[in-house]
Each structure stands twice: as structure tokens, then as C-alpha cells.
Coordinates of C-alpha atoms (C1' of nucleotides) in Angstrom, one line a residue:
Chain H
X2 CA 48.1 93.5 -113.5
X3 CA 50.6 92.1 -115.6
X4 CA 48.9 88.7 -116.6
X5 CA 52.6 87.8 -117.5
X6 CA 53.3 87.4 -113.7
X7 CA 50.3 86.3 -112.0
X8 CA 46.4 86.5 -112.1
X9 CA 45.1 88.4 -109.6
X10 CA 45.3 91.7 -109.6
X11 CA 46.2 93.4 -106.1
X12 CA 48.6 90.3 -105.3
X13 CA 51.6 91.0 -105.6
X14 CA 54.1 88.3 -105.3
X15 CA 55.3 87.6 -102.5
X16 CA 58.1 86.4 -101.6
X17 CA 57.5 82.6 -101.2
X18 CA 59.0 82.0 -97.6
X19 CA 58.0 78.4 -98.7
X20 CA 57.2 76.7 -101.3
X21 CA 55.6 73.0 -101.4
X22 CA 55.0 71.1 -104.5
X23 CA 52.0 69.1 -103.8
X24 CA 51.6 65.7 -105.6
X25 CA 49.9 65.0 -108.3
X26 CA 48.0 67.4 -110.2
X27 CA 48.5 69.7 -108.1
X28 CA 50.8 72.3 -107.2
X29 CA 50.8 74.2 -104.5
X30 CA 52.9 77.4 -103.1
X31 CA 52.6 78.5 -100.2
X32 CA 53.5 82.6 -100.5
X33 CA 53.7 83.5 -97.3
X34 CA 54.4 87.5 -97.3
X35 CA 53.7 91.0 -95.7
X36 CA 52.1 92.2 -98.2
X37 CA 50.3 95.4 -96.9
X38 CA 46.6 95.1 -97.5
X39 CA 46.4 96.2 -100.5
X40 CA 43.5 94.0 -101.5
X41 CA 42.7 91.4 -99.2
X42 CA 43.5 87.9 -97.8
X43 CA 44.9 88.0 -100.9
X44 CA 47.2 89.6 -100.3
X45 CA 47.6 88.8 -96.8
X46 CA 48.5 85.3 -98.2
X47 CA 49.5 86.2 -101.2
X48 CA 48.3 83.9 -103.3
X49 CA 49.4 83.0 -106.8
X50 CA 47.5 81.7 -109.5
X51 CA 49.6 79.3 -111.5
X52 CA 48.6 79.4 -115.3
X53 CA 51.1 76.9 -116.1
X54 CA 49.8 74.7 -113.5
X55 CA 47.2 73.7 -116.1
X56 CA 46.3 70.8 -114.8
X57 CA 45.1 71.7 -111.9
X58 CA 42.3 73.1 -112.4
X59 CA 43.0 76.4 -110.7
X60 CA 43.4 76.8 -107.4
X61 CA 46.1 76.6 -105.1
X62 CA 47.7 77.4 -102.2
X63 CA 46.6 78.7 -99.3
X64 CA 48.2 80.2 -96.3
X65 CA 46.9 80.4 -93.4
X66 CA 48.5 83.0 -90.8
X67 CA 48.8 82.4 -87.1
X68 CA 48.0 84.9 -84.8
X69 CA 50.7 86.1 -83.7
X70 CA 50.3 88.4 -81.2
X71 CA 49.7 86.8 -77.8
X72 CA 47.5 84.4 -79.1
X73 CA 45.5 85.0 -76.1
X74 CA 42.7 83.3 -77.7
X75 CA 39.7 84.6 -76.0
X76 CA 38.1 82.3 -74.9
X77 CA 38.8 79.4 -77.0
X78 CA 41.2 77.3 -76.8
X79 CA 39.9 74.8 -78.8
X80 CA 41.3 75.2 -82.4
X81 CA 39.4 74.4 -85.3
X82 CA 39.6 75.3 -88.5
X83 CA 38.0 74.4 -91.3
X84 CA 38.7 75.2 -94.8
X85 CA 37.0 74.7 -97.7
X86 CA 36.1 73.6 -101.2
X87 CA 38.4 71.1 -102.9
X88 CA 41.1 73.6 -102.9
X89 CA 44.6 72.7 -101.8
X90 CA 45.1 73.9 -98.2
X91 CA 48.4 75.1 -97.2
X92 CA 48.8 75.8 -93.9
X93 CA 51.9 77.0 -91.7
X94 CA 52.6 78.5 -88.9
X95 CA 54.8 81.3 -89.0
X96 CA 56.4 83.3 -86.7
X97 CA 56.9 86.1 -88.3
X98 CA 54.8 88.5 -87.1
X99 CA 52.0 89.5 -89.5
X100 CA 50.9 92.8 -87.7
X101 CA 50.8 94.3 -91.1
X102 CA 47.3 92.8 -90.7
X103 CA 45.8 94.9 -88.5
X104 CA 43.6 96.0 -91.0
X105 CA 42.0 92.9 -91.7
X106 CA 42.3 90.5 -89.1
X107 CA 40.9 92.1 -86.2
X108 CA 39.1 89.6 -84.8
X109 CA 36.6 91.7 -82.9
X110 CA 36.9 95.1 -82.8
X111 CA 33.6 95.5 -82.0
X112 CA 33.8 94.8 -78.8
X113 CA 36.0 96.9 -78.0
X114 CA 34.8 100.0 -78.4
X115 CA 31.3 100.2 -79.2
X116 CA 31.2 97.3 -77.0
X117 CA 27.9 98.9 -76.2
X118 CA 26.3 97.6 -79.3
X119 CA 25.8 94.2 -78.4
X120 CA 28.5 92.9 -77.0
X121 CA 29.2 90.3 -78.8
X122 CA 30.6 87.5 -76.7
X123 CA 33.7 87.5 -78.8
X124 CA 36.7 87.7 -77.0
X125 CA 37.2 91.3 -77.8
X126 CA 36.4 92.0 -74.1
X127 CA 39.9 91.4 -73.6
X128 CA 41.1 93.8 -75.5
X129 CA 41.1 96.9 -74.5
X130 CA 41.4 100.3 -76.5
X131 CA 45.0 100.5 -76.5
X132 CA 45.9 97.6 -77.3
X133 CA 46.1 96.1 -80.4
X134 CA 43.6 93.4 -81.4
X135 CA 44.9 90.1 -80.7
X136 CA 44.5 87.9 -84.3
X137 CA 42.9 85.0 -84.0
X138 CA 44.6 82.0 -86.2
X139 CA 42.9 82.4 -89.3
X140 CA 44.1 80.9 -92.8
X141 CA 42.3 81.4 -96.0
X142 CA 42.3 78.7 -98.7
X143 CA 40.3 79.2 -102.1
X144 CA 38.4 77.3 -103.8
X145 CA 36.4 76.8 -107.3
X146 CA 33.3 76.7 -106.7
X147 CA 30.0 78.6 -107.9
X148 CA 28.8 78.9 -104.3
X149 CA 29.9 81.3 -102.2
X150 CA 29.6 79.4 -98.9
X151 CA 31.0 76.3 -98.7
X152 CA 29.8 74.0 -96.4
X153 CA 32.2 73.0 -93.8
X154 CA 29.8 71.0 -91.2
X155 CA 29.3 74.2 -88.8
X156 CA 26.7 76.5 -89.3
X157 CA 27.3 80.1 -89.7
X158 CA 25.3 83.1 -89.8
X159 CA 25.8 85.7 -91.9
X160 CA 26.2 89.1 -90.3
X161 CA 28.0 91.4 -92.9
X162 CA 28.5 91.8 -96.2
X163 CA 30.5 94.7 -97.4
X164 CA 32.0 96.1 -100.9
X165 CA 35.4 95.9 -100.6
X166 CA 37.7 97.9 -103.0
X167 CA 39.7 95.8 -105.2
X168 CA 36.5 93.8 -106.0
X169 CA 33.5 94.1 -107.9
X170 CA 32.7 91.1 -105.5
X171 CA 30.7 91.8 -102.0
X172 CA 32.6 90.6 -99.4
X173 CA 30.7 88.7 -96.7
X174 CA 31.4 87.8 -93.0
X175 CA 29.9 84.6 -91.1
X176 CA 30.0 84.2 -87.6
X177 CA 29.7 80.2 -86.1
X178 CA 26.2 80.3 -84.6
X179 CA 27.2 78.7 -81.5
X180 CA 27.0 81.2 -79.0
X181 CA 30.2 79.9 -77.2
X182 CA 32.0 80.4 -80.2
X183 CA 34.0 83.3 -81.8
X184 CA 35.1 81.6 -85.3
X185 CA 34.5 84.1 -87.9
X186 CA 34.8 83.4 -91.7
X187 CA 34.9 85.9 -94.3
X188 CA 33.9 85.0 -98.1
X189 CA 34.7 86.5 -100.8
X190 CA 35.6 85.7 -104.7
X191 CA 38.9 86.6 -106.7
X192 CA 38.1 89.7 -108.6
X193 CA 40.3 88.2 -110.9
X194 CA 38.8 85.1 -111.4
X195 CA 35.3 84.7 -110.1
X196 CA 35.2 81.3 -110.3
X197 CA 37.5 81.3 -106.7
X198 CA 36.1 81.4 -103.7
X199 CA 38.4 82.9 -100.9
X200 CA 37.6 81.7 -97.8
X201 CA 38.9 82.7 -94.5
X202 CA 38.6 81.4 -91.1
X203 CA 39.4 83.5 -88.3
X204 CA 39.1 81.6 -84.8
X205 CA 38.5 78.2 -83.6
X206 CA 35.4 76.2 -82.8
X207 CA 34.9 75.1 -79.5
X208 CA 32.2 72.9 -79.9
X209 CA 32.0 70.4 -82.6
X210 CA 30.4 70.1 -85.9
X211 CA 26.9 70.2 -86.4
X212 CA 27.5 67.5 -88.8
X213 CA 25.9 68.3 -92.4
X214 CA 23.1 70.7 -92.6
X215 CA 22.3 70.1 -95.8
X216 CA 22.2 67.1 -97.8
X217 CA 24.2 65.4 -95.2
X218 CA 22.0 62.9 -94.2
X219 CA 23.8 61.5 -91.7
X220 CA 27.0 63.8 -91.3
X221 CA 25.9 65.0 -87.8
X222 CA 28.6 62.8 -86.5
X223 CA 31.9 64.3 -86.9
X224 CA 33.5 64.4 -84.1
X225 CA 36.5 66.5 -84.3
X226 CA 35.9 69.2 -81.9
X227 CA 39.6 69.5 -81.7
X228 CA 40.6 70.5 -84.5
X229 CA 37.9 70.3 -87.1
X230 CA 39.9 71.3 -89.7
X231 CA 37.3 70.2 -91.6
X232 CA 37.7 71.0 -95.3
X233 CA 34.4 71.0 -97.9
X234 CA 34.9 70.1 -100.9
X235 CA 33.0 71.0 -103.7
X236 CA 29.6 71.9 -102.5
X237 CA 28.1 69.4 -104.2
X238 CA 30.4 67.1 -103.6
X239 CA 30.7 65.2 -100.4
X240 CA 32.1 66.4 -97.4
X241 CA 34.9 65.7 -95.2
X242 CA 36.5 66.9 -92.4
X243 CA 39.8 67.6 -91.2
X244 CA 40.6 67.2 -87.9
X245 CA 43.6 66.4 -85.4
X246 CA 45.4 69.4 -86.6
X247 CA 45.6 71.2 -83.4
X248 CA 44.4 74.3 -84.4
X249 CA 47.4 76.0 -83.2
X250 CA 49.8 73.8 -84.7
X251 CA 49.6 73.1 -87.9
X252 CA 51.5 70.2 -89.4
X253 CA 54.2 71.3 -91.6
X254 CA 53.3 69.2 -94.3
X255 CA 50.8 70.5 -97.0
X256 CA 47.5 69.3 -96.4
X257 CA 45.4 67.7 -98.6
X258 CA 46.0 68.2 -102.0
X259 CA 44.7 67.7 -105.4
X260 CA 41.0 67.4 -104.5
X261 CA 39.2 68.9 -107.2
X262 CA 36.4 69.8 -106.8
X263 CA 34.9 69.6 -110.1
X264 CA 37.1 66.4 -110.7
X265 CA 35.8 63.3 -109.6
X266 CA 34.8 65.2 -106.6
X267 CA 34.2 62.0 -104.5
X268 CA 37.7 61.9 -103.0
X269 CA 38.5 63.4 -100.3
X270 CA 41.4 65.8 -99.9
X271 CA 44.5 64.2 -99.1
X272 CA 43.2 61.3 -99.5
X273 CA 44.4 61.5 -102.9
X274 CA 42.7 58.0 -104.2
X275 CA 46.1 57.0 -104.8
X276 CA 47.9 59.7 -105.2
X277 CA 51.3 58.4 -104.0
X278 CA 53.1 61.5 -104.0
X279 CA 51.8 63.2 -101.1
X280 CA 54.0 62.1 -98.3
X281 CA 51.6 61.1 -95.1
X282 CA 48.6 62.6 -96.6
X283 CA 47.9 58.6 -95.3
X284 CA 48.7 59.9 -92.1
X285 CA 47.6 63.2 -91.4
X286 CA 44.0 61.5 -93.0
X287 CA 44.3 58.6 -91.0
X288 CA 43.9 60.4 -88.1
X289 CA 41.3 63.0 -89.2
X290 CA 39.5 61.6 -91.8
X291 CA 36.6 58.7 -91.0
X292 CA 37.7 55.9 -92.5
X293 CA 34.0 56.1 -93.5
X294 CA 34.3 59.8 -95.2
X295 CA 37.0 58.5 -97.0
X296 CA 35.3 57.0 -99.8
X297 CA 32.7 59.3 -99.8
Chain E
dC8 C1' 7.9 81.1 -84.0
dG9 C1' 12.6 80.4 -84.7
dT10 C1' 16.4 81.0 -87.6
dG11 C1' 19.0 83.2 -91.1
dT12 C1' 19.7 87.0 -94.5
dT13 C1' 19.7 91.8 -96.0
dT14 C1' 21.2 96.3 -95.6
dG15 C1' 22.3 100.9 -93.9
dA16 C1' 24.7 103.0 -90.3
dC17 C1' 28.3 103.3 -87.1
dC18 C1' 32.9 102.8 -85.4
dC19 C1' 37.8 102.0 -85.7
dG20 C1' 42.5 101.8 -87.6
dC21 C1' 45.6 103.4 -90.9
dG22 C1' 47.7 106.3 -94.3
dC23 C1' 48.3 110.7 -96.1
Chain K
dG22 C1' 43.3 116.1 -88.5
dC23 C1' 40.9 114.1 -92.3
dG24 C1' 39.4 110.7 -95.3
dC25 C1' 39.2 106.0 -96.8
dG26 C1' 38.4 101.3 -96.3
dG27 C1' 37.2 97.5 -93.5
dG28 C1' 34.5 95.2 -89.9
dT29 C1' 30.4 94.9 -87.0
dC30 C1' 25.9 95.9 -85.3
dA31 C1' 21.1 95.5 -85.4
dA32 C1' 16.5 96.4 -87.2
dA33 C1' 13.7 94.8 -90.7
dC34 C1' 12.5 91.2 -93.6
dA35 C1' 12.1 86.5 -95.6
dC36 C1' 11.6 81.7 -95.2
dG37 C1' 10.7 77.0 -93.3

DNA sequence: CGTGTTTGACCCGCGC
DNA sequence: GCGCGGGTCAAACACG
């Protein structure tokens, strides 16, 4: 860990296949590399901490991997993602094939083996023992927050938490408690900065959002079943939702930046209050965000 | 009582 | 083949 280079131990740089300089404050790049596992998402994205970046906040970049594999999506095709925390979302489809993931991703290995255990209706039934587990989309995005788990409008039930090795942080693993639906999410902070939250979402929702469970008041309504990219922002902060993104296909463009969480925390992402420089944030909002969230 | 969390054990894939 | 690390299960427990 050479602070020189980066912050987070474990992530190597990758190479950035792309890069995107997001507006404002913010700056994000988008690493998007094999690294093995050596840690974790991190890696897997490889993410990089920008020091310089110092006025935003902290976080940034994201990358969210496809699944590249035959997508056969178990059962759902409904794609969904939601991402967190006022972080800047990067996401990106990339065809390169990823497989170097097969440590992490796995979608549901349980299944397919020990399927004995409970069978859990994810779509590991498809799979079959030699064949390799089929990823699910899943990007990761991080986020500064105190709270591990960022509300996002679905709920999610916790069903593993495990040490993992290049963090003194516990590692845990959500599952949507819809029935119907195989979106997983792991959670874990950045060993080397606590104060990030990694969050990644394996899967897509087939249903829709269950609307705010907490504090929401009145959030039940989102209705983007489709995409639900839905994206939390700080967790005290209000909540918004991302949607229209077709799971699968991810707009090129970077998402919604410069939402800090601990900023104002009242904007939502993209949105960018006036934040000129992102290019259709109007657009890729306009269609996802509530007009009504917007102000929030 | 229903729902969600905790936690130890089990299983699997991968690297050596 | 063995060991390590990660992911999941499921019983027990806690809480509203």
C-alpha cells in the first residue's frame, strides 16, 4: 500500500478501460479491470480513491460488471439495480469477459450443489455442477456513509455475514425478500477507509419497490420495476430512485454524479441542482427520477 | 406471531 | 490433493 498511488490497499490499479470526468465536484473513473480477487469488489472494480480529488468528498467511481456469461438470467428478466448512497455511480457494460470473478460473483452456488439445503429459489437451479455459475449483472458503487445498509426502497434480509480477508470489516450479504426475487447485495466497508461503504448488487428485481420502509412516509410509490436503479443517498438524506436504465443496458453515460451525501444531501443524484456539466443527467433523470423526488 | 438478524457450520471453487 | 477464502444455509434468537 503505497499511499503515493492510491488508498486502498488490495486495489491495485487497474488499468482504466475508461475513464469519465464527472461534472462538478466530482470526479469520477471508471477502472474497469481484471484484477484477480485479491480483495474484493474492490478489486473486481477496481476502484481508486482520488486524494487530489479533494473536493469531493471521497468517493467515486463505481463499476458495475455485467454478467457476462450467458446472462441466462434465472428467472428474471427484469433488471433492477439499485445503487446506493450519494456516491457517484459509474456503470458500463463491458464485454470483456470478467470470469476472473468466479470467486466472487457466483450468484448462487448454493443451489447448485447442496441444493438440498433449502433450495433457494435462485436461479441456481439452472446451473448445473459443471458448469460455471452464470453472473448475474451486478455493479458495486461506494458510498460515505456511517450506515452500512443503505436504503435503496427494497427490502432485504440479511443472510450472511462473513470476515473476509483483506478487511478488518465483516462482510455481509442481503438477499431482496421478495420471494420471486434473486437480487443479492453484498455490503461491506473499505478497509482502507471505513468511512466507505461498498455496496454491490448482484441480480435484478422483478417486482418493484417497496417504496421507503423507513422514514419514507410516503415513498411506497416508486414505480420503476424496470429498472429501479434506484440509488440512496445518504441514509438520512432523502431517497431517490433510478430507474429506466434497463438493467441490462446501461447508458454509457456516467450516472449521477456529485451527490454528496453529507453535502446538502437534498439533491438528488444527477440531478445536480444545477450542475451544468453533466451532459443529460437532465435526461437520464428525466426519465427516472419523479419530478417529485427531484427536490426532495 | 411474523419478520429480520446473528452466527456457526457446511459446501464449493481456486490456487498452490 | 490440500488448504484457503468466499458464499450460503438454517437454527436460534431478538424485536415490533
Amino acid at each position: 500500500m503505497d499511499e503515493n498511488d492510491r488508498v486502498d490497499p488490495g486495489i491495485t490499479d487497474l488499468s482504466a478501460e475508461s475513464s469519465w470526468s464527472f461534472g462538478g465536484d466530482s470526479e469520477s473513473v471508471y477502472l474497469f479491470g481484471g484484477s484477480d480477487r485479491e480483495s474484493s469488489i474492490l478489486s473486481e472494480f477496481g476502484w481508486n480513491l482520488r486524494p487530489e480529488a479533494g473536493s469531493f468528498s471521497h468517493f467515486d467511481r463505481i463499476g458495475m460488471e455485467e454478467d457476462l456469461a450467458g446472462n441466462d438470467q434465472p428467472k428474471s428478466t427484469c433488471s433492477t439495480s439499485t445503487t446506493g448512497g450519494g456516491g457517484t455511480v459509474v456503470q458500463a457494460t463491458s464485454n470483456r469477459s470478467m470470469s476472473s470473478s468466479s470467486s466472487e460473483d457466483l450468484p448462487e452456488k448454493s443451489t447448485e450443489s447442496d441444493g438440498n439445503k433449502a433450495a433457494p429459489e435462485t436461479a441456481s437451479k439452472v446451473k448445473k455442477k459443471g458448469q460455471k455459475r452464470i453472473q448475474q449483472p451486478r455493479f458495486a458503487f461506494m458510498t460515505r456513509s456511517e450506515v452500512d445498509h443503505l436504503e435503496d426502497g427494497y427490502r432485504w434480509r440479511k443472510y450472511g455475514q462473513k470476515a473476509v480477508k483483506n478487511s478488518p470489516f465483516p462482510r455481509s450479504y442481503y438477499r431482496c425478500t421478495n420471494s420471486k426475487c434473486t437480487v443479492k447485495k453484498r455490503v461491506e466497508r473499505s478497509s482502507d477507509d471505513p468511512t466507505i461503504v461498498i455496496t454491490t448488487y448482484e441480480g435484478q428485481h422483478c417486482h418493484h419497490t417497496v417504496g421507503f420502509p423507513r422514514g419514507g412516509g410516503g415513498g411506497g410509490g416508486l414505480v420503476n420495476h424496470e429498472a429501479a436503479f434506484a440509488s440512496q443517498l445518504t441514509p438520512s438524506a432523502s431517497h431517490f430512485y433510478y430507474s429506466g436504465l434497463g438493467g441490462l443496458q446501461f447508458p454509457p453515460q456516467p450516472p449521477p454524479l456529485g451527490i454528496l451525501p453529507q453535502s446538502s444531501s437534498h439533491q438528488v443524484p444527477g440531478e445536480a441542482r444545477e450542475n451544468p456539466k453533466l451532459p443529460t443527467d437532465e435526461g437520464l433523470l428525466g426519465d427516472i427520477v419523479p419530478p417529485g423526488m427531484r427536490n426532495q
